[in-house]
PDB file of C-alpha atoms and ligand atoms in Angstrom:
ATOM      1  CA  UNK A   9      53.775 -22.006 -30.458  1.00  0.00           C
ATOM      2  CA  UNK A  10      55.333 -21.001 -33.542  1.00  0.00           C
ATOM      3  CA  UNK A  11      54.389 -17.793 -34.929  1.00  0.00           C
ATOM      4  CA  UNK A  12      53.809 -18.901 -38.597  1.00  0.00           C
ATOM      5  CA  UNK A  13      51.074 -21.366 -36.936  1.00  0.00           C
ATOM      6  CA  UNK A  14      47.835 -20.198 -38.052  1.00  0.00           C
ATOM      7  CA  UNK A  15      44.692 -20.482 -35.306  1.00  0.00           C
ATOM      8  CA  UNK A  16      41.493 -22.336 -36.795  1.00  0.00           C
ATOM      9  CA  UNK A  17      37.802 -22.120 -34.701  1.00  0.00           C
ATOM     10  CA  UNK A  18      36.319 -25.105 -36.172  1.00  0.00           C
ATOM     11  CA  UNK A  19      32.505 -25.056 -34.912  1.00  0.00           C
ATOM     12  CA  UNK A  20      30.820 -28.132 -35.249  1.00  0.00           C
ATOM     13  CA  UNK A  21      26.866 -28.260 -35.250  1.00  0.00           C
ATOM     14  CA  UNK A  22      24.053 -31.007 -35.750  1.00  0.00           C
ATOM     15  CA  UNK A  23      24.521 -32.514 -38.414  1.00  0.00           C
ATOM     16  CA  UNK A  24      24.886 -36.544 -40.055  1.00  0.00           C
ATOM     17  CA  UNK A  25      27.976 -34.939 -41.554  1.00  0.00           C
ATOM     18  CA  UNK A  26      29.777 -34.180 -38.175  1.00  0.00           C
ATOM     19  CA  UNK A  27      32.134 -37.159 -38.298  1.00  0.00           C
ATOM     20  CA  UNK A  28      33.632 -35.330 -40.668  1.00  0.00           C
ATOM     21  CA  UNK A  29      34.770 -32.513 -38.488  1.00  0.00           C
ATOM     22  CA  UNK A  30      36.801 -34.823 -36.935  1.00  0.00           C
ATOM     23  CA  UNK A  31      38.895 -35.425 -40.671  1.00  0.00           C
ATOM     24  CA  UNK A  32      39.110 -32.097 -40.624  1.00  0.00           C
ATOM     25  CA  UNK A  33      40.737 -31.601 -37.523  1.00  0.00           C
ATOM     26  CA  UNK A  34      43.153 -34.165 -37.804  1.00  0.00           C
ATOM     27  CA  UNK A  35      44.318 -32.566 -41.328  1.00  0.00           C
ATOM     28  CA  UNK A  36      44.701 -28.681 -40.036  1.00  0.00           C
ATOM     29  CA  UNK A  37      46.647 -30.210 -37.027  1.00  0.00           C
ATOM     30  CA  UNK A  38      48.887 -32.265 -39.474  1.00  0.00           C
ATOM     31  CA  UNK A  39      49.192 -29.117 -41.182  1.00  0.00           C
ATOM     32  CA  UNK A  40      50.446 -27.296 -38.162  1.00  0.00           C
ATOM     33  CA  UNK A  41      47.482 -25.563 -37.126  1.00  0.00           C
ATOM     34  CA  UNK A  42      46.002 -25.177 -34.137  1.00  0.00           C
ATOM     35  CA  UNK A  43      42.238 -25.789 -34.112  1.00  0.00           C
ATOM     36  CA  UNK A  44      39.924 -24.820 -31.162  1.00  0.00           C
ATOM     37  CA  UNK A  45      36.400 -26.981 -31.410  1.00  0.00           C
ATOM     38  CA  UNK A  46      33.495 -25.486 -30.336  1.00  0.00           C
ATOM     39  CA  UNK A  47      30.216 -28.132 -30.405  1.00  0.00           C
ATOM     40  CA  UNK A  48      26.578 -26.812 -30.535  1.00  0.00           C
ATOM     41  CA  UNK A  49      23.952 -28.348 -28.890  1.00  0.00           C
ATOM     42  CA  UNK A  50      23.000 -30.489 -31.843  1.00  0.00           C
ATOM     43  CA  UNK A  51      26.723 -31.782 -32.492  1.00  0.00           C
ATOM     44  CA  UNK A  52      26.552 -33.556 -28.908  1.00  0.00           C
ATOM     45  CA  UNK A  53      24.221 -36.440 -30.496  1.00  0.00           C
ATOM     46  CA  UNK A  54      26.406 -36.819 -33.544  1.00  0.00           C
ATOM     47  CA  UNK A  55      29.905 -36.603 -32.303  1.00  0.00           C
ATOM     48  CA  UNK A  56      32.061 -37.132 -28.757  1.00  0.00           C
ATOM     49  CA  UNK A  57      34.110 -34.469 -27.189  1.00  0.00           C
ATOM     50  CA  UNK A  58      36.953 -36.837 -26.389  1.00  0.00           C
ATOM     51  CA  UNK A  59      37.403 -37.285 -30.258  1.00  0.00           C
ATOM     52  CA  UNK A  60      38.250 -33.701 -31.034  1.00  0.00           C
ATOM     53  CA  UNK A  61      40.194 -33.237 -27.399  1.00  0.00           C
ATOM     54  CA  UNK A  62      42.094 -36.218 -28.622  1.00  0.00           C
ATOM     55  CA  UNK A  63      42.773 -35.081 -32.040  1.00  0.00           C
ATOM     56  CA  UNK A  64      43.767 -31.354 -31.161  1.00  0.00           C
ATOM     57  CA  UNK A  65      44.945 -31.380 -27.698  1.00  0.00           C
ATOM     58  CA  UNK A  66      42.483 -28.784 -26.475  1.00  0.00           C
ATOM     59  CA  UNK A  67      39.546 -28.805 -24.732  1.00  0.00           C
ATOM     60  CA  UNK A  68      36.234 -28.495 -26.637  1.00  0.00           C
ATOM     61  CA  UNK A  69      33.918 -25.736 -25.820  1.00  0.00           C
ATOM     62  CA  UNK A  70      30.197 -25.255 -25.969  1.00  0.00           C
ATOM     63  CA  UNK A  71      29.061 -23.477 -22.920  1.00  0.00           C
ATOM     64  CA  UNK A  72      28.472 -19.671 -23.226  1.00  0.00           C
ATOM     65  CA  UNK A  73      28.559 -20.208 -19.014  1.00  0.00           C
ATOM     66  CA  UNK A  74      31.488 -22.186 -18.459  1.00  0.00           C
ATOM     67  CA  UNK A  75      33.172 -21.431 -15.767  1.00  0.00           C
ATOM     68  CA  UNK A  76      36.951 -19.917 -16.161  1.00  0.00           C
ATOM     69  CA  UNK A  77      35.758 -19.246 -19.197  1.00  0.00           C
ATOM     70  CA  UNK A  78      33.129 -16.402 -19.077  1.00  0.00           C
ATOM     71  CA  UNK A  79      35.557 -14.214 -21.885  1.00  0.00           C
ATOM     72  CA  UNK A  80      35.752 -17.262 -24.680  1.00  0.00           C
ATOM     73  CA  UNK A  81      32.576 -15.914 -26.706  1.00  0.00           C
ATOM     74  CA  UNK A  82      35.059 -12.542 -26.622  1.00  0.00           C
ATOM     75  CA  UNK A  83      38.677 -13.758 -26.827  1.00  0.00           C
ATOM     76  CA  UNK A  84      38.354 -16.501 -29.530  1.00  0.00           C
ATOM     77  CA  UNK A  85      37.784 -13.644 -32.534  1.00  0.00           C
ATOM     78  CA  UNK A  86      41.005 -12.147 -31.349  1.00  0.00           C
ATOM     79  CA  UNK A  87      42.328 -15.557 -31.281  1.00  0.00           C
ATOM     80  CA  UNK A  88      41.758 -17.066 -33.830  1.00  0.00           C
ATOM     81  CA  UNK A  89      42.942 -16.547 -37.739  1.00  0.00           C
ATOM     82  CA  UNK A  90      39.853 -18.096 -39.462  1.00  0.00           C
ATOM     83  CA  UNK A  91      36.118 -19.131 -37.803  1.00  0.00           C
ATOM     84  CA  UNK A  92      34.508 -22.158 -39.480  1.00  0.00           C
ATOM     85  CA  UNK A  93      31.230 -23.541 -39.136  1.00  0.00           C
ATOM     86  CA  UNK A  94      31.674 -27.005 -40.625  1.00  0.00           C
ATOM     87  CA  UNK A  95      29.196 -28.822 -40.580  1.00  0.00           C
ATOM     88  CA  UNK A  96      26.411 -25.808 -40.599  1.00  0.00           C
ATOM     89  CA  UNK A  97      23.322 -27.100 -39.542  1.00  0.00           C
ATOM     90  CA  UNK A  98      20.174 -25.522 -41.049  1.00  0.00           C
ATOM     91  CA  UNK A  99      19.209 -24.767 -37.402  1.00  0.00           C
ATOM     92  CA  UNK A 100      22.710 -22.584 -36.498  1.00  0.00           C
ATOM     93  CA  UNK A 101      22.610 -20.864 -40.188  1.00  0.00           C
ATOM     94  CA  UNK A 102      19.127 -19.525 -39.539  1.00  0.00           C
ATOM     95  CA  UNK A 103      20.043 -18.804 -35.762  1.00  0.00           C
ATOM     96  CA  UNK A 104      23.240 -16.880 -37.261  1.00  0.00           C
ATOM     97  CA  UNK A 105      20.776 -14.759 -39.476  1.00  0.00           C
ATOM     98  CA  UNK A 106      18.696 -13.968 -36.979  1.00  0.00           C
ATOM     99  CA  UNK A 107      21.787 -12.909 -34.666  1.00  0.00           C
ATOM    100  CA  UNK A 108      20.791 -15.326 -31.794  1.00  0.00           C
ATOM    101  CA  UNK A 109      23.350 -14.755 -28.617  1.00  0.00           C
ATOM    102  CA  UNK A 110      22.356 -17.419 -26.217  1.00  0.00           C
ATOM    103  CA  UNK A 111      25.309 -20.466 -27.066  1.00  0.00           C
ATOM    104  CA  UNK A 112      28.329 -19.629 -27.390  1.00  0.00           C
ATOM    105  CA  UNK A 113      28.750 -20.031 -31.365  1.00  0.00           C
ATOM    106  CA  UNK A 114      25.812 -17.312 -31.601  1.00  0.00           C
ATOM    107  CA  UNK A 115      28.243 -14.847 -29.541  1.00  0.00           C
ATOM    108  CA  UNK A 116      31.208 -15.549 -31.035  1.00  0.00           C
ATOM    109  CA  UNK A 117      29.708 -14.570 -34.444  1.00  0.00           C
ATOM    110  CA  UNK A 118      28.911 -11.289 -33.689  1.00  0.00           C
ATOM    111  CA  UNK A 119      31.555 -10.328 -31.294  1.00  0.00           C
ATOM    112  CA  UNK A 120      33.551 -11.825 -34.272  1.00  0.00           C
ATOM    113  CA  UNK A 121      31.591  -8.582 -36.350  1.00  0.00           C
ATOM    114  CA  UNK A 122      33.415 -10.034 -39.097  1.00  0.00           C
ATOM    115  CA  UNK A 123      36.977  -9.186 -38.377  1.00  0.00           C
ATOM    116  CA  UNK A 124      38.320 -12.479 -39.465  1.00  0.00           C
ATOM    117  CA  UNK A 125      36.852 -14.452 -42.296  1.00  0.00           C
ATOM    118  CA  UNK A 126      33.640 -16.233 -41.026  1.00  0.00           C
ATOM    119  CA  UNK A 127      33.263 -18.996 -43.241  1.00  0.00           C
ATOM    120  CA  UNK A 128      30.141 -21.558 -43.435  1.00  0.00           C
ATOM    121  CA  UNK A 129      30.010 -25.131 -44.799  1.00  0.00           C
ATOM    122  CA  UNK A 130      26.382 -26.068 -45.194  1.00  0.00           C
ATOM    123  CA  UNK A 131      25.421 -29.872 -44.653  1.00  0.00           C
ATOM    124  CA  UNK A 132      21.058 -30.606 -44.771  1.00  0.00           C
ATOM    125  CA  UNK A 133      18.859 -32.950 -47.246  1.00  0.00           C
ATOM    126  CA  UNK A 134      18.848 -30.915 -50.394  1.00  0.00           C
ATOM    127  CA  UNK A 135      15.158 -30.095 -49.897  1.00  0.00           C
ATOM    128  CA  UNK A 136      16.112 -28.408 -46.376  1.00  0.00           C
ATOM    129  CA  UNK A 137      18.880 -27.003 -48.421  1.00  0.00           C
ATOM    130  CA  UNK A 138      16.150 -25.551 -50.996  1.00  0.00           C
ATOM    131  CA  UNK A 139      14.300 -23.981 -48.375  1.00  0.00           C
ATOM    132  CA  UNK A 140      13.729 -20.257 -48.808  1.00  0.00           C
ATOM    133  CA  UNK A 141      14.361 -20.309 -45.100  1.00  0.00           C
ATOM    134  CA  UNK A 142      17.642 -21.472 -45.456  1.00  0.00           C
ATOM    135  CA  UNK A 143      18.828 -19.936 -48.961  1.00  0.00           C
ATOM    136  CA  UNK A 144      17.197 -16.663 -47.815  1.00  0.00           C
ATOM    137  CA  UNK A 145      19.585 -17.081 -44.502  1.00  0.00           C
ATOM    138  CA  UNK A 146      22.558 -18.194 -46.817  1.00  0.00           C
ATOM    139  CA  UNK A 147      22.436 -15.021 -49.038  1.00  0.00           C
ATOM    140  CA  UNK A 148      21.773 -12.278 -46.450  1.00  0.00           C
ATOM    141  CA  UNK A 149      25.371 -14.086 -44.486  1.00  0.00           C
ATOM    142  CA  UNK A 150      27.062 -13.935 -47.490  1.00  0.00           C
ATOM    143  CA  UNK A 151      25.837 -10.124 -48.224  1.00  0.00           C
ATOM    144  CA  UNK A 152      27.259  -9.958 -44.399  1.00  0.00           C
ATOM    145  CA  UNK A 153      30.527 -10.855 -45.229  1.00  0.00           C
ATOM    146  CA  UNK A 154      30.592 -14.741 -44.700  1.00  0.00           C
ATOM    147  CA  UNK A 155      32.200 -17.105 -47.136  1.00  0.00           C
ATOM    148  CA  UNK A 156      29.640 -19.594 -47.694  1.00  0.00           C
ATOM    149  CA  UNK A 157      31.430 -22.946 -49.187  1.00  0.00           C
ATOM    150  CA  UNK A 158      29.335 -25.074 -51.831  1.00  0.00           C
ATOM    151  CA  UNK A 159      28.118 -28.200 -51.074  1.00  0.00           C
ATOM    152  CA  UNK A 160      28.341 -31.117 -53.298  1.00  0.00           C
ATOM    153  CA  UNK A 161      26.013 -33.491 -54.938  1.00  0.00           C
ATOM    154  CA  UNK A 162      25.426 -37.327 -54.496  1.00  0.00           C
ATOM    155  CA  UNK A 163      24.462 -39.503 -51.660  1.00  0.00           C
ATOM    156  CA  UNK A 164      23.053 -37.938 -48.836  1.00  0.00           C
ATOM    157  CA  UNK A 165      22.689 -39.582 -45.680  1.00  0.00           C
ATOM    158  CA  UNK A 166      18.342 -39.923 -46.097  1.00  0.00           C
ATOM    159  CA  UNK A 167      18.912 -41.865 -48.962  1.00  0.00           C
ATOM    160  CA  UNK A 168      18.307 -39.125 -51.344  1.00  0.00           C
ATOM    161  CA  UNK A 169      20.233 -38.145 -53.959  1.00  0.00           C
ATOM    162  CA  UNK A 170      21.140 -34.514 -54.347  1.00  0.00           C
ATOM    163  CA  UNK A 171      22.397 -31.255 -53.385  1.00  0.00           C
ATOM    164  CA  UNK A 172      23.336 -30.626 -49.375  1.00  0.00           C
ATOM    165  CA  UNK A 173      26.718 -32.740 -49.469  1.00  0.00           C
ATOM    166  CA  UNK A 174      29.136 -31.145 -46.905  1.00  0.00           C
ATOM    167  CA  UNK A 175      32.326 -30.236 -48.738  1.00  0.00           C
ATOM    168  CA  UNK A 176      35.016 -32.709 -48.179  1.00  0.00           C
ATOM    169  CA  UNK A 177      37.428 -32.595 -45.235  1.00  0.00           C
ATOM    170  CA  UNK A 178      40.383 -32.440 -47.684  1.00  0.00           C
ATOM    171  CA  UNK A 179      39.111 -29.613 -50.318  1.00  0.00           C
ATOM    172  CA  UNK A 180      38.200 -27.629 -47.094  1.00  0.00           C
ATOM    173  CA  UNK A 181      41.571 -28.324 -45.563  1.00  0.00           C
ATOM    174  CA  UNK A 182      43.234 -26.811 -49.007  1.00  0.00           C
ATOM    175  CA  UNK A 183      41.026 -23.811 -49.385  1.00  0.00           C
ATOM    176  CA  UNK A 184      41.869 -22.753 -45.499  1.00  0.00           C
ATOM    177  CA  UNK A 185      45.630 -23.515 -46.802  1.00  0.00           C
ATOM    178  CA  UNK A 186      44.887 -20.831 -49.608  1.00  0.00           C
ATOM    179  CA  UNK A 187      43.423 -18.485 -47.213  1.00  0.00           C
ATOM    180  CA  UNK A 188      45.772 -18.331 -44.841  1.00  0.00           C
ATOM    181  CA  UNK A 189      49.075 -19.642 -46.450  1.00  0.00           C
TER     182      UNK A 189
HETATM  183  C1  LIG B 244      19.970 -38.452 -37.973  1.00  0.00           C
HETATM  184  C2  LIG B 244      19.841 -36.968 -38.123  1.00  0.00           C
HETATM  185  C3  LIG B 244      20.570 -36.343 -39.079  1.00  0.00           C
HETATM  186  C4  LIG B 244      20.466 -34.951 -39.243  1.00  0.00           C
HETATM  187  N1  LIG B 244      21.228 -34.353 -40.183  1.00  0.00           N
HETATM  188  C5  LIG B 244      21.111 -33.017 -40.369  1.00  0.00           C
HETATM  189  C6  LIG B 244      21.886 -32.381 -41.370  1.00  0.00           C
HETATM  190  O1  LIG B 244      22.693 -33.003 -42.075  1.00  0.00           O
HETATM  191  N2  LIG B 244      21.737 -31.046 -41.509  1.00  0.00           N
HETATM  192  C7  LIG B 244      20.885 -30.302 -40.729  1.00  0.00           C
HETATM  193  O2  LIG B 244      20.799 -29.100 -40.928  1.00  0.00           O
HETATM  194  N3  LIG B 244      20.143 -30.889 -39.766  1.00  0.00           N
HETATM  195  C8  LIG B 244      20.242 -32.220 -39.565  1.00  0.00           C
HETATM  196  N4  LIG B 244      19.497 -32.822 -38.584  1.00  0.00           N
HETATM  197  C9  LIG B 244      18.654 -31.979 -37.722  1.00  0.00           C
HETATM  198  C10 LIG B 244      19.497 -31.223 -36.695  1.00  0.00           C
HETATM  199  O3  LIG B 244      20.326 -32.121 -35.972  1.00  0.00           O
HETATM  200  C11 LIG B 244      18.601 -30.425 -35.740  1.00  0.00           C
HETATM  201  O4  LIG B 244      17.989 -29.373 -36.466  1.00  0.00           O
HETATM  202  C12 LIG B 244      19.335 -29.882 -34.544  1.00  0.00           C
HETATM  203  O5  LIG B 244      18.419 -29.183 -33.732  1.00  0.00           O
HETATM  204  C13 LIG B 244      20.467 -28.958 -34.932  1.00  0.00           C
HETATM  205  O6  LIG B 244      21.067 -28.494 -33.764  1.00  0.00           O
HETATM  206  P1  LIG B 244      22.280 -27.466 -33.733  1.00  0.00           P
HETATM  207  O7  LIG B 244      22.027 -26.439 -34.760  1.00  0.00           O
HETATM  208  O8  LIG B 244      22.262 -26.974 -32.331  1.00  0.00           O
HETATM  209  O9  LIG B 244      23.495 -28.234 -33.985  1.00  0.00           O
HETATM  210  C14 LIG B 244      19.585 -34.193 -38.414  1.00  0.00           C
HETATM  211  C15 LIG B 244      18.873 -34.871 -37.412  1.00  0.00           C
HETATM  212  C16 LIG B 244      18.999 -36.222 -37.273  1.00  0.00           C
HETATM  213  C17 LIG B 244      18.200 -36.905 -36.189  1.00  0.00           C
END
């Protein structure tokens, strides 16, 4: 590994929007990054392993008990360079507000404790977006330290149209570029 290559957590969680974690992938790799997948529960249903194992060459993870693997929820902060939740579901933003440890995305964040940018792409139905659950969550991560990444208006998957739009593989691919050079 070359040391200019920069080391991307991309956690993917339940959301319609999950395909395009797999874009997203494939551009960081092409970039020359090298991405580590974690899925959450929710992401299972929306998205297969074998797509992101194919399109980064590393196993996914998603199993706070995995065995060889009991220090991952530890060692990825140190590992990595940036931690992205893309797609955020509202489930995992709330679940990061509330500082839930019991998967391994909930660990990571706070053993993370905000040492390397923590940075969250919300993806919902704008009314789930509009939720005082959720925007309350949003703002107190932010006030944390998180980046939280707009979303973007038209189409959504329900048939609405509206707010909730997960940002684009490609913009999110050029602000990480920004970030991290
Ligand atoms: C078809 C479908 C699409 C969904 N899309 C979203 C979504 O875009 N955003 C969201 O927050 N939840 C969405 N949900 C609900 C989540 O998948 C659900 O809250 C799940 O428990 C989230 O799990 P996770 O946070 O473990 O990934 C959707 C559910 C279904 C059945």
């Amino acid at each position: 590994m070359s040391s200019t290559e920069t080391r991307i957590v991309l956690q993917v969680t339940g959301s319609i929007a999950a395909f395009k974690a797999a874009t997203l992938a494939s551009l960081l790799v092409e970039a020359g990054s090298e991405v580590q997948v974690i899925v959450s529960e929710g992401a299972r249903y929306f998205i297969g392993e074998s797509t992101f194992e194919g399109l980064t060459g590393r196993t996914v993870l998603g199993n706070v008990f995995e065995r060889g693997r009991a220090h991952d929820h530890i060692n990825l902060a140190d590992w990595a360079d940036l931690l992205l939740l893309y797609p955020a579901s509202a489930n995992h933003i709330n679940r990061l507000r509330a500082g839930l440890a019991d998967d391994l995305l909930g660990c990571l964040f706070l053993a993370n404790n905000f040492r390397k940018p923590y940075w969250i792409a919300p993806a919902m139905n704008s009314n789930m977006l509009a939720h005082p659950a959720v925007t309350d969550a949003l703002t107190v991560l932010e006030g944390w330290g998180c980046r939280i990444l707009p979303t973007g208006e038209g189409r959504l998957a329900c048939g609405a149209v509206g707010y909730g739009r997960l940002l684009e593989p490609e913009q999110t691919a050029r602000l990480i570029r920004e970030e991290l050079g």
